[in-house]
CSV table of C-alpha atoms and ligand atoms in Angstrom, one decimal:
chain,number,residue,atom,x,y,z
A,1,UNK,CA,28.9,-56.6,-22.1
A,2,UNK,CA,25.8,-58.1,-23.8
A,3,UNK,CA,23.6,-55.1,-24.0
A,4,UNK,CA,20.5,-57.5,-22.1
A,5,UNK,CA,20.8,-55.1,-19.0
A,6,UNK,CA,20.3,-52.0,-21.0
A,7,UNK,CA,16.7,-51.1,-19.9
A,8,UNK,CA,15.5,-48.3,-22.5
A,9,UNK,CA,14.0,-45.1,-20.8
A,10,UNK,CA,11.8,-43.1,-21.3
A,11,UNK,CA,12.3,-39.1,-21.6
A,12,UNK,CA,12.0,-37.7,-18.3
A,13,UNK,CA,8.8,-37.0,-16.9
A,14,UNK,CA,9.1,-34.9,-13.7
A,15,UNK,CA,6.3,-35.7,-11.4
A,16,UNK,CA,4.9,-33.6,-8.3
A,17,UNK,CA,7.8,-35.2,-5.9
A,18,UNK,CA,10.6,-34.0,-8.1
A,19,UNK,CA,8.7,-30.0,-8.5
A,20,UNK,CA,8.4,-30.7,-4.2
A,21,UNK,CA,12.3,-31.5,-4.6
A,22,UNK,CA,13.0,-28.4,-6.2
A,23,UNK,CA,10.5,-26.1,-3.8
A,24,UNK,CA,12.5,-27.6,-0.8
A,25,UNK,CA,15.6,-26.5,-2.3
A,26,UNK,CA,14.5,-22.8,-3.1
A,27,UNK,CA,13.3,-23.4,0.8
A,28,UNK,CA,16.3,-24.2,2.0
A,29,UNK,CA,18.8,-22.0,-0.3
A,30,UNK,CA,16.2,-18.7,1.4
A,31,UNK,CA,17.1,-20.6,4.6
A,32,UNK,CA,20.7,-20.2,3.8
A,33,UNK,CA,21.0,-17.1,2.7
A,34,UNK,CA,19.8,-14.9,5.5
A,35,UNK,CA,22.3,-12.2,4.7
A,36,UNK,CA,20.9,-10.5,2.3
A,37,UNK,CA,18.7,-7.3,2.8
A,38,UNK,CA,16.3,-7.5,5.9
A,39,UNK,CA,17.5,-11.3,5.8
A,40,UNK,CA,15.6,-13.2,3.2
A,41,UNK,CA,15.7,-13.6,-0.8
A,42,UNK,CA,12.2,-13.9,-0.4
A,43,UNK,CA,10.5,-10.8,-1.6
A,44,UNK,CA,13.1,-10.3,-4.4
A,45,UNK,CA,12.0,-13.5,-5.8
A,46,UNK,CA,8.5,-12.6,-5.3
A,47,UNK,CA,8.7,-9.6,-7.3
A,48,UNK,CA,10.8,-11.7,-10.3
A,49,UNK,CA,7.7,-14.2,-10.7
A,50,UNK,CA,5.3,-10.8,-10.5
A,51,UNK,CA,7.6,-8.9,-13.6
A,52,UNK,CA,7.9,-12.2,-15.4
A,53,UNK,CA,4.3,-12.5,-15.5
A,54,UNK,CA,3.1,-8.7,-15.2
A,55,UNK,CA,4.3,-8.5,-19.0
A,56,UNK,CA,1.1,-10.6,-19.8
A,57,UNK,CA,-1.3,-8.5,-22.2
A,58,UNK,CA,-4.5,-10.2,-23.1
A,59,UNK,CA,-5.2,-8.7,-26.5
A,60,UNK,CA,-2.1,-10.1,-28.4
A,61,UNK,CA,-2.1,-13.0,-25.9
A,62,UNK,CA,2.0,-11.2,-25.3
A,63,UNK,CA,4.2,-11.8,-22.8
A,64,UNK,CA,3.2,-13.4,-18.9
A,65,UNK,CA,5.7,-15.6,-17.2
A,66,UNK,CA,5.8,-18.6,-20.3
A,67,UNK,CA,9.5,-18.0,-21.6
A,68,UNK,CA,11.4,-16.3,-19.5
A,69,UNK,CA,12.8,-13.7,-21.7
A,70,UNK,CA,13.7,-11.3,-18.6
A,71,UNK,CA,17.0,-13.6,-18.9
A,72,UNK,CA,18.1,-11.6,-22.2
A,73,UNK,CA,18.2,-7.9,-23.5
A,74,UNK,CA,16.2,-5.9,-23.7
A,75,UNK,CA,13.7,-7.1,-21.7
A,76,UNK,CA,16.8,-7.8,-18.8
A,77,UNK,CA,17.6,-3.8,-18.7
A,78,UNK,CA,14.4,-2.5,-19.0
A,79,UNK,CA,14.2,-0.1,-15.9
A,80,UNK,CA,11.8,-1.7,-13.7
A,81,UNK,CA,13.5,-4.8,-13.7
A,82,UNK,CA,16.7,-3.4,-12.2
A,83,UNK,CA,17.7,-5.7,-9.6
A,84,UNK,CA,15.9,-8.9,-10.5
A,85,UNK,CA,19.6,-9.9,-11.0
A,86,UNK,CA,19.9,-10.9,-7.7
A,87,UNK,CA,16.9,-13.3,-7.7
A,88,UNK,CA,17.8,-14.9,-10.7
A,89,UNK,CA,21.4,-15.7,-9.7
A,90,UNK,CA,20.0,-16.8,-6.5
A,91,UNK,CA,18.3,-19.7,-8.5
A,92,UNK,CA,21.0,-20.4,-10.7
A,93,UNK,CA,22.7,-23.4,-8.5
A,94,UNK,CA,19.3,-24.8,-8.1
A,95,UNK,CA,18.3,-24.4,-12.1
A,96,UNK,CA,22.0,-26.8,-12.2
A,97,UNK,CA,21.0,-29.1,-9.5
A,98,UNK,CA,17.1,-29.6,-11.4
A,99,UNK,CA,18.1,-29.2,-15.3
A,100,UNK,CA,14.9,-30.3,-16.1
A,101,UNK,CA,13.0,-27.6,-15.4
A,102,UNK,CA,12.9,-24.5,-17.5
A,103,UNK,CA,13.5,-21.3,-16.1
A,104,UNK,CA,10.1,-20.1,-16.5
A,105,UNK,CA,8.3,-22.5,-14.7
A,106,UNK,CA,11.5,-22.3,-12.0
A,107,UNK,CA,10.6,-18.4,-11.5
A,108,UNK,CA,7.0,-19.1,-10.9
A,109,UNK,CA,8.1,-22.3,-9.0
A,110,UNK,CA,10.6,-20.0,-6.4
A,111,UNK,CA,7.8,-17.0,-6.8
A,112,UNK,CA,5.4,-19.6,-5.1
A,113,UNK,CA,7.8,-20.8,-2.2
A,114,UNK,CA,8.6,-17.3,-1.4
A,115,UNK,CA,5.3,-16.4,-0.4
A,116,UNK,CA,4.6,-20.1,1.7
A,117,UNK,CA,8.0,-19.5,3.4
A,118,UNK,CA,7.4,-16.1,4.2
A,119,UNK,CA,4.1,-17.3,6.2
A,120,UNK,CA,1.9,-16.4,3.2
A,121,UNK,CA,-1.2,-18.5,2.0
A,122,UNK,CA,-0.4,-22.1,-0.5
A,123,UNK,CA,-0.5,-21.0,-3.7
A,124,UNK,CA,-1.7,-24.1,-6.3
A,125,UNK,CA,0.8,-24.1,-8.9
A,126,UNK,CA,1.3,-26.4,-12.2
A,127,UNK,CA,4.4,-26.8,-14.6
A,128,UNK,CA,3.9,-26.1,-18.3
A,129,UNK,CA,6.2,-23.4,-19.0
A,130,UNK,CA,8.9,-23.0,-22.1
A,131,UNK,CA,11.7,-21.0,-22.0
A,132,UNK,CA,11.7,-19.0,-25.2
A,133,UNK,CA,14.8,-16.9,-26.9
A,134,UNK,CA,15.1,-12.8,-27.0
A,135,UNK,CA,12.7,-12.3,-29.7
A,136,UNK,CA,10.3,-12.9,-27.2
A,137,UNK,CA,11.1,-10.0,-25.3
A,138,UNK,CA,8.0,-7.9,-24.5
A,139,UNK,CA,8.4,-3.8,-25.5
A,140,UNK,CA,9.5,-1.6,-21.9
A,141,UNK,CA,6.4,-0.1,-20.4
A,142,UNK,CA,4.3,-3.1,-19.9
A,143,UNK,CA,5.2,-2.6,-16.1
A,144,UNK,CA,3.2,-0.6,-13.5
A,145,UNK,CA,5.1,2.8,-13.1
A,146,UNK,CA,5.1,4.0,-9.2
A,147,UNK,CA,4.6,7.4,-10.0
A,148,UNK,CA,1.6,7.5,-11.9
A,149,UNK,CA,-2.4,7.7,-10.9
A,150,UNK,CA,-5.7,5.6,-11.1
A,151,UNK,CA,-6.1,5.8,-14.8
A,152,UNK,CA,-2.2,4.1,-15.2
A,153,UNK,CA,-2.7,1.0,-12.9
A,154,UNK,CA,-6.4,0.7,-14.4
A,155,UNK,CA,-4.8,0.5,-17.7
A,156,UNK,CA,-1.8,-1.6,-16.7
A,157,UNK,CA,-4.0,-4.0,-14.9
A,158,UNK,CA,-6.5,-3.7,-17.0
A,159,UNK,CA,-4.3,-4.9,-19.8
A,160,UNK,CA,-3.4,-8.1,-17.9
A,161,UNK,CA,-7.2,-8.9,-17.0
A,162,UNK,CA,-7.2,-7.7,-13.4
A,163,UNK,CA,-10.4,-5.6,-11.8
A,164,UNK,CA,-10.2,-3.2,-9.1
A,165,UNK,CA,-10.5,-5.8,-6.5
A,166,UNK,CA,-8.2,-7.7,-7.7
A,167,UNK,CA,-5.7,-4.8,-8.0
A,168,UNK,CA,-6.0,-4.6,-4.5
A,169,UNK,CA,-5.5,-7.7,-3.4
A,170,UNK,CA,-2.2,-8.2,-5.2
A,171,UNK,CA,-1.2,-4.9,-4.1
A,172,UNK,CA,-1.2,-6.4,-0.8
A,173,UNK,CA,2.3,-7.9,-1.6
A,174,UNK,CA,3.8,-4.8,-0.4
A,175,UNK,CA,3.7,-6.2,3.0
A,176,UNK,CA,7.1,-7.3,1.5
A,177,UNK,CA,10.8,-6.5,0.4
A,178,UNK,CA,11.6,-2.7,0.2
A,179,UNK,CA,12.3,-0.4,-2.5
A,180,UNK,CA,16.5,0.2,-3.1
A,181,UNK,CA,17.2,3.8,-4.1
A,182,UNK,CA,20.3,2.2,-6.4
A,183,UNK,CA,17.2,-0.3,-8.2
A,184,UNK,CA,13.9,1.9,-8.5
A,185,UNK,CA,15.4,5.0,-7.2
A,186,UNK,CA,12.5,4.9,-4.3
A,187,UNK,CA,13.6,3.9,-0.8
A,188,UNK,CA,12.3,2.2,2.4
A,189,UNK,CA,10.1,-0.7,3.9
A,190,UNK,CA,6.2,-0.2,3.4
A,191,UNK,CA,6.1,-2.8,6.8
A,192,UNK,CA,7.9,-3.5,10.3
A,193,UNK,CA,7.9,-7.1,9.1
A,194,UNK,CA,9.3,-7.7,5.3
A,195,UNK,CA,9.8,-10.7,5.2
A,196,UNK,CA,6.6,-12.2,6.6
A,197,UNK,CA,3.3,-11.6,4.8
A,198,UNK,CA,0.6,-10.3,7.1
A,199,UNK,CA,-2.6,-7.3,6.0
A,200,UNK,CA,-0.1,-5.0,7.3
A,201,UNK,CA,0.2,-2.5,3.9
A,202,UNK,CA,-3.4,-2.3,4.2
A,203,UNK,CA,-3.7,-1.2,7.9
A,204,UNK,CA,-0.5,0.9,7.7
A,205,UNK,CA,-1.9,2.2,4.7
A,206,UNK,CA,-5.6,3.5,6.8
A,207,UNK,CA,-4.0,4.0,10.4
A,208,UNK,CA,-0.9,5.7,9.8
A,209,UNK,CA,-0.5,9.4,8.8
A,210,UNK,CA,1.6,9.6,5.8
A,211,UNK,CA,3.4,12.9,4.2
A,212,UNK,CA,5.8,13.6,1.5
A,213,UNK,CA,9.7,12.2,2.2
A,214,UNK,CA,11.7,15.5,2.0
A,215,UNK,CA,14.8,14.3,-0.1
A,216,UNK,CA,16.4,14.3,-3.5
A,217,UNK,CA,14.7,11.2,-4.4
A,218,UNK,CA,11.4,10.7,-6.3
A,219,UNK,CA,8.3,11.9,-4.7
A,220,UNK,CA,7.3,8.9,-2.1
A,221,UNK,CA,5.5,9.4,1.1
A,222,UNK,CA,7.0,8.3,5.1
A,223,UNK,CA,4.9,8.0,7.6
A,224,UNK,CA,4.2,10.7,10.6
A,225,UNK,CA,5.3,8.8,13.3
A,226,UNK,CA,8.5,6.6,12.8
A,227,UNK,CA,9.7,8.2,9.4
A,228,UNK,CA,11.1,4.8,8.7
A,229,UNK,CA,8.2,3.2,6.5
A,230,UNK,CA,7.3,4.2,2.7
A,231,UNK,CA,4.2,4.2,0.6
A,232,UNK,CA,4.9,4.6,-3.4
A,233,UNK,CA,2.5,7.4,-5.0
A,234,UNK,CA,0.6,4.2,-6.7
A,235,UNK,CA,0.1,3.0,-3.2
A,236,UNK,CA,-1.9,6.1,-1.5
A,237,UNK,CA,-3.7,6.0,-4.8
A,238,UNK,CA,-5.2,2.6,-3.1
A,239,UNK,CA,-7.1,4.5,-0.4
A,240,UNK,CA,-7.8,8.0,-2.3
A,241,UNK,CA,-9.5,5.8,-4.8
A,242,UNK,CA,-13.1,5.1,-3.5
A,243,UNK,CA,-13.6,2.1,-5.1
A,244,UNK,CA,-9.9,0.8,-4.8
A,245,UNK,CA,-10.8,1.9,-1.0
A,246,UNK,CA,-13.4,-0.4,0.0
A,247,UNK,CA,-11.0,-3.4,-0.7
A,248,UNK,CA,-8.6,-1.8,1.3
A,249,UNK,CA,-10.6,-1.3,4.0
A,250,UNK,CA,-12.1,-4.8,3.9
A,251,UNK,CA,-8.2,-6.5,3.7
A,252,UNK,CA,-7.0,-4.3,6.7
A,253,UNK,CA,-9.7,-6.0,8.6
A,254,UNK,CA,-9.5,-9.4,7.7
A,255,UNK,CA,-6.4,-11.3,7.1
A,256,UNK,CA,-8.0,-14.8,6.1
A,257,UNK,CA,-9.9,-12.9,3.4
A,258,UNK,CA,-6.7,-11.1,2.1
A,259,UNK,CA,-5.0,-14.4,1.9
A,260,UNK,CA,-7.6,-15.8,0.0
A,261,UNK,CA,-8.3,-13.4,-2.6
A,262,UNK,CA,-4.4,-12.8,-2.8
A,263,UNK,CA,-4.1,-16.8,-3.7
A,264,UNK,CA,-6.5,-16.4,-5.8
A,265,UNK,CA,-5.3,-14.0,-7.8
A,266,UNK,CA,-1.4,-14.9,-7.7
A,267,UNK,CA,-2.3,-17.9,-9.4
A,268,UNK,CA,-4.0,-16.2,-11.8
A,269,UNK,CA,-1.2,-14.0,-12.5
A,270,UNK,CA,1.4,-16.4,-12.4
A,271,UNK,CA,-0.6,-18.5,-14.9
A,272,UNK,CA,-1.2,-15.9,-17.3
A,273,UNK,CA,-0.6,-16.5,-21.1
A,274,UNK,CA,1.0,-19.9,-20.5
A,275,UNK,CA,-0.3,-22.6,-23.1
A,276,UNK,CA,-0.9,-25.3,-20.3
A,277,UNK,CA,-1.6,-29.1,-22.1
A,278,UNK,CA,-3.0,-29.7,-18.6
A,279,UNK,CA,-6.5,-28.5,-17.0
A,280,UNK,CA,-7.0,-26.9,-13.6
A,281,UNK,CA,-7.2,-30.0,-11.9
A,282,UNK,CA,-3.7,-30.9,-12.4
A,283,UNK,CA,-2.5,-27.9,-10.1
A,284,UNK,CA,-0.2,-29.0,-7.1
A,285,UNK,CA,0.4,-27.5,-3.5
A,286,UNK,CA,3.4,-27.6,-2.2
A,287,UNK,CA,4.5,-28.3,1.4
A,288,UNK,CA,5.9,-25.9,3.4
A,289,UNK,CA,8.5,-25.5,5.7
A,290,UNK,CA,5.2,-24.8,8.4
A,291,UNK,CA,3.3,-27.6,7.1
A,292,UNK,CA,2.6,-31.0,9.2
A,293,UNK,CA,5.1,-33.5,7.8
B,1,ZEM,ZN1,5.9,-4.0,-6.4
B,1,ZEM,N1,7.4,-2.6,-6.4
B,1,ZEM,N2,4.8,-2.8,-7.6
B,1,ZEM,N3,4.5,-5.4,-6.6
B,1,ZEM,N4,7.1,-5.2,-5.3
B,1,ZEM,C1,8.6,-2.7,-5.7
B,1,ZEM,C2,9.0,-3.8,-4.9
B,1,ZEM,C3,8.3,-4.9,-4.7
B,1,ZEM,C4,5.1,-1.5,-8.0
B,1,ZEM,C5,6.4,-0.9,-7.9
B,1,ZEM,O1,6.7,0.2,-8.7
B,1,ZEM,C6,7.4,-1.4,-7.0
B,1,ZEM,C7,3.3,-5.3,-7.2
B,1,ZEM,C8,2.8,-4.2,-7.7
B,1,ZEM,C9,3.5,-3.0,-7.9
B,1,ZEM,C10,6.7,-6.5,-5.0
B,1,ZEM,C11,5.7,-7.3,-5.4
B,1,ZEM,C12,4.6,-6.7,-6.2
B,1,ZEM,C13,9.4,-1.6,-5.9
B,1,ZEM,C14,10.8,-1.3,-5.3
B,1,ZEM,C15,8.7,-0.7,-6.7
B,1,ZEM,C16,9.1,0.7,-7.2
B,1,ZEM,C17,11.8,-2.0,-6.2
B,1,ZEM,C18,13.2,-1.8,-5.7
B,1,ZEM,O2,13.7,-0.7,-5.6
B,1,ZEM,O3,13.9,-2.8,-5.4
B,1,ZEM,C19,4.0,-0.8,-8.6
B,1,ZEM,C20,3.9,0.6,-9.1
B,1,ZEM,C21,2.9,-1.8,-8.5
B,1,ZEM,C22,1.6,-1.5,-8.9
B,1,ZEM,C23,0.5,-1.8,-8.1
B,1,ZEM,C24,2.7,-6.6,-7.3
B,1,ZEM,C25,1.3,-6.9,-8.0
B,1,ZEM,C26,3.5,-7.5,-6.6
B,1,ZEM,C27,3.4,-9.0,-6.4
B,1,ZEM,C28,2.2,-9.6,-6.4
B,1,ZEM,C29,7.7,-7.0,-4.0
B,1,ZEM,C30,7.7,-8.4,-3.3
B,1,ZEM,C31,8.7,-6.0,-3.8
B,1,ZEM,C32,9.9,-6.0,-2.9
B,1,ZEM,C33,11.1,-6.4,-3.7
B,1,ZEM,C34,12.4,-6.4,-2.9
B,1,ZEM,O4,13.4,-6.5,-3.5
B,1,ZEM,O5,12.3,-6.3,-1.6
């Protein structure tokens, strides 16, 4: 042994190839895993890289998806996180396979790739996240709360930066997932289709007739016909709302402007409060499972 082959490296420096390698395995793992709920991890994730970064208030410069704290108490209990368990397990065995990569960028990372593999628009994405320990932890209530009116999701939105419009448009994820009466206490799919993204909340949202569920569970509305879809209270505040309306009605009509403005404003959010050492030009887009090889 003389030590002359020893060639001294460098810390690692991930380039866009390895943060592909580790969107192809969050592609393949949803792949995998069709068994759970209406067969895809998908929205679950989506909604972990939304709460990670829906935390974000821009007066302190507080919370947003830099650190990860969701992975301690208290910010781990707080009530409108129950369930995000389940996504962050899910990403566990890929966090082992890519130690490199903190969890807060992973959760964005996985938050992206859900909405590309369920058919959504490419969402531009750059690392630059540090995990962070429990202290952290943003206070409970930062959170939109399903029951409440205009003046709450204003003020919640408000808080993170976010104009009516632009309330809209990422309200338009509710094409997605369902609500679990064991989680949020609410219950149901807001679409026929959960686990592809499509204008579909909107159009359900104008078209359908909606009254209040009859049930022991919190006040939610079903619609007329099927009795099998939901709208949250927050929801049909969307289209009661003149001016949360017109976007509404504008969506429902035209899915390549939905997916723009929803692109637009998930990279936003998921880039909120992060102390990026990189500009806007060093943003990536990833490769989907539907994209030309
Ligand atoms: Zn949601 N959301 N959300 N949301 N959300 C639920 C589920 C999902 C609100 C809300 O209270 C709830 C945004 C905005 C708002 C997703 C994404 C995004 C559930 C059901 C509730 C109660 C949770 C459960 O029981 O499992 C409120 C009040 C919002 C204010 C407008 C935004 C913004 C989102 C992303 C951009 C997704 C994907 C789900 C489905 C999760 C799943 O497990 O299927």
């Amino acid at each position: 042994f003389s030590g002359k082959e020893i060639i001294p490296k460098g810390p690692f420096t991930p380039k866009f190839e390895d943060y592909q390698q580790v969107y192809n395995a969050v592609a393949k793992a949803l792949e995998e895993h069709d068994e759970y709920d209406d067969g895809s991890y998908g929205p679950v994730l989506l909604r972990l890289a939304w709460h990670a970064s829906g935390t974000y208030d821009k007066e302190t410069g507080t919370g947003g998806s830099n650190g990860a704290t969701m992975r301690f108490a208290p910010e781990g209990d707080h009530g409108a996180n129950a369930g995000l368990k389940a996504a962050r397990d899910f990403l566990e065995p890929i966090k082992e396979k890519f130690p490199w990569i903190s969890y807060s960028d992973l959760w964005i990372l996985a938050g992206v790739c859900a909405i590309q593999e369920m058919q959504g628009p490419h969402i531009p994405y750059r690392p630059g996240r540090a995990d962070r320990d429990l202290s952290f932890c943003t206070p409970d209530g930062r959170l939109p709360d399903a029951s409440k009116e205009h003046k709450h999701l204003r003020a919640i939105f408000g808080r993170m930066g976010f104009n009516d419009q632009e309330i809209v448009a990422l309200s338009g994820a509710h094409a997605l997932g369902r609500c679990h009466a064991d989680r949020s206490g609410y219950d149901g799919p807001w679409t026929f289709s959960p686990t592809t993204l499509t204008n579909d909340f909107y159009k359900l949202l104008l078209e359908e007739k909606w009254q209040w569920k009859k049930w022991n569970g919190p006040k939610q509305f079903e619609d007329v016909k099927t009795k099998s879809l939901m709208m949250l209270p927050t929801d049909m505040v969307l289209i009661k709302d003149k001016s949360f309306r017109q976007y509404v009605e504008k969506y429902a009509k035209d899915n390549d402007l939905f997916f723009k403005d929803f692109a637009d404003v998930v990279l936003r959010l998921f880039e909120l409060g992060v102390p990026f050492t990189t500009g806007e030009d060093a943003r990536w887009t990833f490769k989907s499972s539907f994209d030309e090889a």
